[in-house]
CSV table of C-alpha atoms in Angstrom, one decimal:
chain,number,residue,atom,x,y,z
K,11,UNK,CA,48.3,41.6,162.6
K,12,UNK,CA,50.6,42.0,165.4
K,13,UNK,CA,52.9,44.6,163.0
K,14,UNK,CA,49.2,46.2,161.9
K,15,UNK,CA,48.8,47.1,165.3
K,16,UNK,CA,52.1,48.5,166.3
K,17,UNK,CA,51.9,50.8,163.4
K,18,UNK,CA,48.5,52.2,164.6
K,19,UNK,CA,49.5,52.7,168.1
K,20,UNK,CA,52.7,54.7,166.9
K,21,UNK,CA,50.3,57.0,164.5
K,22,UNK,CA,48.5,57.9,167.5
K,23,UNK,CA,51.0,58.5,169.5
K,24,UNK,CA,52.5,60.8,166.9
K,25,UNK,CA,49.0,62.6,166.3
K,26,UNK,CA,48.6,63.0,170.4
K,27,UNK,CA,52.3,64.9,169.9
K,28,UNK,CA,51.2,66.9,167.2
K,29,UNK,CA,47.9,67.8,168.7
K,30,UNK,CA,49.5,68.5,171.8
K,31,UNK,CA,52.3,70.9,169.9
K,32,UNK,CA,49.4,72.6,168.2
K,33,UNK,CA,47.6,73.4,171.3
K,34,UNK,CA,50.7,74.9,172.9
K,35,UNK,CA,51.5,76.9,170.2
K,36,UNK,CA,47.7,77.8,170.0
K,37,UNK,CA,48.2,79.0,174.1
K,38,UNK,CA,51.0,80.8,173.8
K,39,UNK,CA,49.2,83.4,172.0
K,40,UNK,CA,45.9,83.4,173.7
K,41,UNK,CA,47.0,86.1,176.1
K,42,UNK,CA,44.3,84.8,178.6
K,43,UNK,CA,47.1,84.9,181.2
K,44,UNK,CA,50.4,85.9,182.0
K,45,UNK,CA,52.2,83.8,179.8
K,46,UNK,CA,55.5,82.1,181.8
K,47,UNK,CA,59.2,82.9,180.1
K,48,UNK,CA,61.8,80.6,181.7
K,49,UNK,CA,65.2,81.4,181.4
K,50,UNK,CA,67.8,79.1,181.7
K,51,UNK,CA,71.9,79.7,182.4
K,52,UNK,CA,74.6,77.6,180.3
K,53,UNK,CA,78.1,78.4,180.4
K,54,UNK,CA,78.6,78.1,176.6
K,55,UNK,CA,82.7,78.6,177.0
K,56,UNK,CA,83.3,77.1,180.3
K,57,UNK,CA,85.5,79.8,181.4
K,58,UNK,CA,86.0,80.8,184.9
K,59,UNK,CA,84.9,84.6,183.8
K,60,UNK,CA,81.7,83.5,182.0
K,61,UNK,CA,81.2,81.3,184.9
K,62,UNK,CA,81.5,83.8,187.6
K,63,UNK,CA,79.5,86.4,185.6
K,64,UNK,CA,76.4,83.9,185.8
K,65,UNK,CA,76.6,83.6,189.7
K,66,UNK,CA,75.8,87.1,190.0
K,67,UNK,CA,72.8,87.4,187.6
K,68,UNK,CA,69.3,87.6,189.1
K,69,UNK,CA,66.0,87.7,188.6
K,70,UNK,CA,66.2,91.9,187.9
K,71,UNK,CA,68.7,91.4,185.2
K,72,UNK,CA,66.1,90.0,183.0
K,73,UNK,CA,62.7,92.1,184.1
K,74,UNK,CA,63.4,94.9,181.6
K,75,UNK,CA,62.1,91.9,179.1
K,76,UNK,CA,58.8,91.9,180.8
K,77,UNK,CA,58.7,95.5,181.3
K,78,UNK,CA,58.8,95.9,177.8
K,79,UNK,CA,56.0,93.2,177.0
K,80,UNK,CA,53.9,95.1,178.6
K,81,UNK,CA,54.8,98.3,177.5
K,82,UNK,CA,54.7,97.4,173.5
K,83,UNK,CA,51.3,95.3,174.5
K,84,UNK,CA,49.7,98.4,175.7
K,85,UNK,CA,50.5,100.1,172.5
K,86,UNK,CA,48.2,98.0,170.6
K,87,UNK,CA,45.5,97.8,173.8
K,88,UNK,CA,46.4,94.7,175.2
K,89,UNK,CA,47.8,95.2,178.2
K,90,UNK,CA,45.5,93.3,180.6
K,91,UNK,CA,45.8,90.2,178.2
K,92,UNK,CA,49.3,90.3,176.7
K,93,UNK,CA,51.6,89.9,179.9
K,94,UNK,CA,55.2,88.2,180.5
K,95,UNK,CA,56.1,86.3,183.9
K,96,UNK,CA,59.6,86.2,183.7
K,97,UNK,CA,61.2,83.5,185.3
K,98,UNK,CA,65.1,82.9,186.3
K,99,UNK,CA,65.3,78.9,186.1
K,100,UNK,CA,68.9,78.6,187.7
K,101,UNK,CA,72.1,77.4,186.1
K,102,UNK,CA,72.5,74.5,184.0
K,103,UNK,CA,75.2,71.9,183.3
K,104,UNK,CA,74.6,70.1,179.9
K,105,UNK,CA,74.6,71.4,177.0
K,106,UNK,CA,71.9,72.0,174.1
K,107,UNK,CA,72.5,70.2,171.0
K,108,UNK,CA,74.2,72.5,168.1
K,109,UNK,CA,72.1,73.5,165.9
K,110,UNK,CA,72.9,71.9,161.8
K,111,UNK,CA,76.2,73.5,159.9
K,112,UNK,CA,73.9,73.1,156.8
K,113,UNK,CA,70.5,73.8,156.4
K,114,UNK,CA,69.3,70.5,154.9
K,115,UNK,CA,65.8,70.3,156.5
K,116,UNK,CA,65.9,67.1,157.5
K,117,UNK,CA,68.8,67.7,159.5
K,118,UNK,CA,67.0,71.0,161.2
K,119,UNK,CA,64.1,68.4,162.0
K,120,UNK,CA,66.3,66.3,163.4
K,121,UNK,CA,68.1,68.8,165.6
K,122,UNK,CA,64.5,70.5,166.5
K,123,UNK,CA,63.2,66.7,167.7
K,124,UNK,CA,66.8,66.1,169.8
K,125,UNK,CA,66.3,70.1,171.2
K,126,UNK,CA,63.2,69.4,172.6
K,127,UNK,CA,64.0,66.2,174.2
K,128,UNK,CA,67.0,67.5,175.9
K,129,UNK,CA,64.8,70.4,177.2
K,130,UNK,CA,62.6,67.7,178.2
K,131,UNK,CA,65.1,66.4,180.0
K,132,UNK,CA,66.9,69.1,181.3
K,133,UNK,CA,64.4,72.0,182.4
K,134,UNK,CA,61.7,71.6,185.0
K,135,UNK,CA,59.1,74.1,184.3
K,136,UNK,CA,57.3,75.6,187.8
K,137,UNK,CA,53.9,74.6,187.4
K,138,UNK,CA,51.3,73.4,184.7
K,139,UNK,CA,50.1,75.0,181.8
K,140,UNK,CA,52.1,76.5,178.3
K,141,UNK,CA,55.5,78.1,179.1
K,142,UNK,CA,58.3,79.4,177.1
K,143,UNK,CA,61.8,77.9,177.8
K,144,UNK,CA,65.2,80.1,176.9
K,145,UNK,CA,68.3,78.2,177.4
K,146,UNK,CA,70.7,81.4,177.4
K,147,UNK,CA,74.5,80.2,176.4
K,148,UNK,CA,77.4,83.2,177.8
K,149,UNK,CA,80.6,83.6,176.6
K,150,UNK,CA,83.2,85.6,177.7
K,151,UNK,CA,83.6,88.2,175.0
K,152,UNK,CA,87.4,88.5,175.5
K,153,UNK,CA,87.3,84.7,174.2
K,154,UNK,CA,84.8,84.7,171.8
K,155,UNK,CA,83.7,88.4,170.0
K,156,UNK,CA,81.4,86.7,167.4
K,157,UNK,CA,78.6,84.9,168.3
K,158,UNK,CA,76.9,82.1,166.4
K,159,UNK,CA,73.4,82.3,165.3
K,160,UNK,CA,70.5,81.9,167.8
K,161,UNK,CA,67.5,79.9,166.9
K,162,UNK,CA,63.7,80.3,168.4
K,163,UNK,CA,61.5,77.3,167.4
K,164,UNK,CA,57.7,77.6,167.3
K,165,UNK,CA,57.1,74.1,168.2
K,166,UNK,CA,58.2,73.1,171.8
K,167,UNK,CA,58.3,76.9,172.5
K,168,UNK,CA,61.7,76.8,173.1
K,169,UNK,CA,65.1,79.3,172.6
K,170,UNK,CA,68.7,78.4,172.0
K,171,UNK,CA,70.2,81.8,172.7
K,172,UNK,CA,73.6,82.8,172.4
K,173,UNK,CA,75.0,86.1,174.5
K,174,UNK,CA,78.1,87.9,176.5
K,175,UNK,CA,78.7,87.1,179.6
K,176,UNK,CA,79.1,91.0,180.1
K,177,UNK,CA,77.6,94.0,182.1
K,178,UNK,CA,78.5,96.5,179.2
K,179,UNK,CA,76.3,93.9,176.9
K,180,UNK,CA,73.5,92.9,178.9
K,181,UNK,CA,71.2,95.1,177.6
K,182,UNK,CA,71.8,94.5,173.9
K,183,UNK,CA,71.6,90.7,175.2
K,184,UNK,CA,67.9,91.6,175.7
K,185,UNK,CA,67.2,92.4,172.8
K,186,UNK,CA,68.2,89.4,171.1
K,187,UNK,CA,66.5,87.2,174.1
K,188,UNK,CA,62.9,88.9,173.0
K,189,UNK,CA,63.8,88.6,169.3
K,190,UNK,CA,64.0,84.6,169.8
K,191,UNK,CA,61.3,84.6,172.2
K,192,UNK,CA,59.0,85.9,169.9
K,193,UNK,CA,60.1,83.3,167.2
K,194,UNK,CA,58.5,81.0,169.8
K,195,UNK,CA,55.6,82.5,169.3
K,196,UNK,CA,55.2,82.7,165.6
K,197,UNK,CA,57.2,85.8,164.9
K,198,UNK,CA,59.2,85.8,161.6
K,199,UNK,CA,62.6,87.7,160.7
K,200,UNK,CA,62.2,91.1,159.3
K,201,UNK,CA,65.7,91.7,157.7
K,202,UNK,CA,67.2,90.4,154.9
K,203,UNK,CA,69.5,87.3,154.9
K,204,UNK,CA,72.2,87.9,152.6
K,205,UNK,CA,72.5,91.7,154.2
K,206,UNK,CA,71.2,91.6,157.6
K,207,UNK,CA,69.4,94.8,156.6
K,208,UNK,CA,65.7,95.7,157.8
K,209,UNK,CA,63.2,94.5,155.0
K,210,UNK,CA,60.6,98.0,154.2
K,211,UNK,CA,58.2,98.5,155.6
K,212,UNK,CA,57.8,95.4,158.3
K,213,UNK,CA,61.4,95.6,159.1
K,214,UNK,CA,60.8,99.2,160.0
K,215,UNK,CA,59.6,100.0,163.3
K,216,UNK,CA,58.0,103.4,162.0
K,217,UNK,CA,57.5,102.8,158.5
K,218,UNK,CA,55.5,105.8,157.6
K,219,UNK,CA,58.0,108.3,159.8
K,220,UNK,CA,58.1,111.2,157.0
K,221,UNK,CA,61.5,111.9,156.7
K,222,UNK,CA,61.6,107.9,156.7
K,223,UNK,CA,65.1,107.9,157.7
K,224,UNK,CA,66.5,108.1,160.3
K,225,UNK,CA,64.6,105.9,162.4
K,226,UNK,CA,64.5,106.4,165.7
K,227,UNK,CA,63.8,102.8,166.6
K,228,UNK,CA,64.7,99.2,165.5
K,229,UNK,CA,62.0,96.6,164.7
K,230,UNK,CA,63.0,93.9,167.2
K,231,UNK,CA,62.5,91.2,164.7
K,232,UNK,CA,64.9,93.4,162.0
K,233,UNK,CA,67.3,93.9,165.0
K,234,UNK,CA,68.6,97.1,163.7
K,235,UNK,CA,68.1,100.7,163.3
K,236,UNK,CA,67.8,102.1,159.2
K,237,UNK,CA,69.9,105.3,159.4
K,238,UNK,CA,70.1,105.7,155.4
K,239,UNK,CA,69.8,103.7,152.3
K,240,UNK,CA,73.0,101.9,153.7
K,241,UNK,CA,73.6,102.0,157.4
K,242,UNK,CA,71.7,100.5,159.9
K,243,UNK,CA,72.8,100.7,163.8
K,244,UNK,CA,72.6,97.9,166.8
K,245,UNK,CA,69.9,98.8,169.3
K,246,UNK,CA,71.7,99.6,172.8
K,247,UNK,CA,68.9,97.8,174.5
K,248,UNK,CA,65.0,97.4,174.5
K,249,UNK,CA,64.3,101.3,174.8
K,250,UNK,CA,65.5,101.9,171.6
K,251,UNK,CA,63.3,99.2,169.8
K,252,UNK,CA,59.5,98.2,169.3
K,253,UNK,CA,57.7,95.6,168.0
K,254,UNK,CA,56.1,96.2,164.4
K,255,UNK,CA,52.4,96.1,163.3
K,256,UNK,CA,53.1,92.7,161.3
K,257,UNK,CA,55.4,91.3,164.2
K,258,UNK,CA,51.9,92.2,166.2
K,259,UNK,CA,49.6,90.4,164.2
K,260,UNK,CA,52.3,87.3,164.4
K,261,UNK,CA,51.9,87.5,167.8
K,262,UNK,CA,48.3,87.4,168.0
K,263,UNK,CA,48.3,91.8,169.5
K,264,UNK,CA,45.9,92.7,166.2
């Protein structure tokens, strides 16, 4: 009776998690209000350099995200609904769990339940209400010129973001932050795996551009610009990217 019990007061608890993930997730994407971003500082190397390179970052190094919210949201009419309020959370100690070596998806489950829980843990949102949470983790380029994999997870709203601790990169460290902040919010990839080349047409930010190449623009969720058939260029920074008509419809814009 007594085991009866316990079992049914776990299920519930689990449905009032689920439920609760569902309706944040559901939020998000209302666009009723400005919809918080909190960004978060990790010193992924623990270098003096990455270190001092996070002291001097502020709350203006990360507007040009929000400024380009609102631009792309006015594009498809929704700027008084669609807005971003950017906030700088401060610099933080621990360290996110890694994410899996292999892509066994129990193991990604796993790691997506302890991610949460240490964000849980470690990042006090300001106020009530669905919010976005980006734990951004610098390294100093000199030490480290290849950067692993970030990951943007749908349930828990929450980033694991890997970028230089550089001025010269801060920009293209943009774009990557709004590519896994819209994965929070139900965005999918639009390049291909095996070739990290923009998928036609939703990897192309202008797909019916007549001649279709160049582009002039990268999808943000393809992360690169199609020059030809076989080259594809690294946006500088968010001016030279937009957010696609199916990236739009992910989002909740169409």
């Amino acid at each position: 009776m007594f085991k009866a019990i316990r079992i049914f007061i776990l299920l519930l608890i689990l449905a009032a998690v689920a439920l609760g993930t569902w309706r944040a997730q559901t939020r998000a994407v209302e666009w009723k209000h400005a919809l918080p971003l909190n960004v978060y500082l990790i010193n992924g190397d623990g270098s003096s350099v990455t270190a001092e390179y996070m002291r001097g970052l502020t709350l203006a190094d990360f507007k040009p995200i929000e400024a380009f919210m609102q631009e792309e949201a006015a594009r498809y009419g929704r700027e008084s609904r669609a807005s971003v309020d950017v906030r700088l959370g401060g610099i933080l100690a621990s360290q996110p769990p890694a994410p899996p070596g292999n892509h066994s998806v129990l193991e990604v489950m796993l790691w997506s339940l302890k991610m949460r829980w240490w964000s849980y843990l470690n990042a006090d949102s300001r106020g009530a209400g669905t919010q976005v949470k980006i734990f951004l983790l610098y390294f100093d380029p000199a030490l480290k010129n290849r950067l692993a994999h970030s990951t943007g997870l749908q349930k828990g709203l929450i980033g694991r973001v890997n970028v230089f601790a550089s001025r010269d990169m801060a920009a293209q460290n943009n774009v990557v932050i709004v590519h896994e902040f819209l994965h929070t919010l139900g965005a999918t990839d639009k390049y291909d795996a095996a070739t990290n080349f923009p998928v036609f047409p939703d990897g192309y930010a202008i797909p019916d551009q007549l001649p279709l190449l160049p582009q002039r623009f990268a999808e943000v969720m393809a992360g690169r610009t199609p020059i030809t058939q076989n080259v594809a260029e690294t946006p500088a920074g968010l001016d030279e990217t937009l957010i696609g008509k199916e990236t739009a419809a992910e989002i909740n814009w169409k």
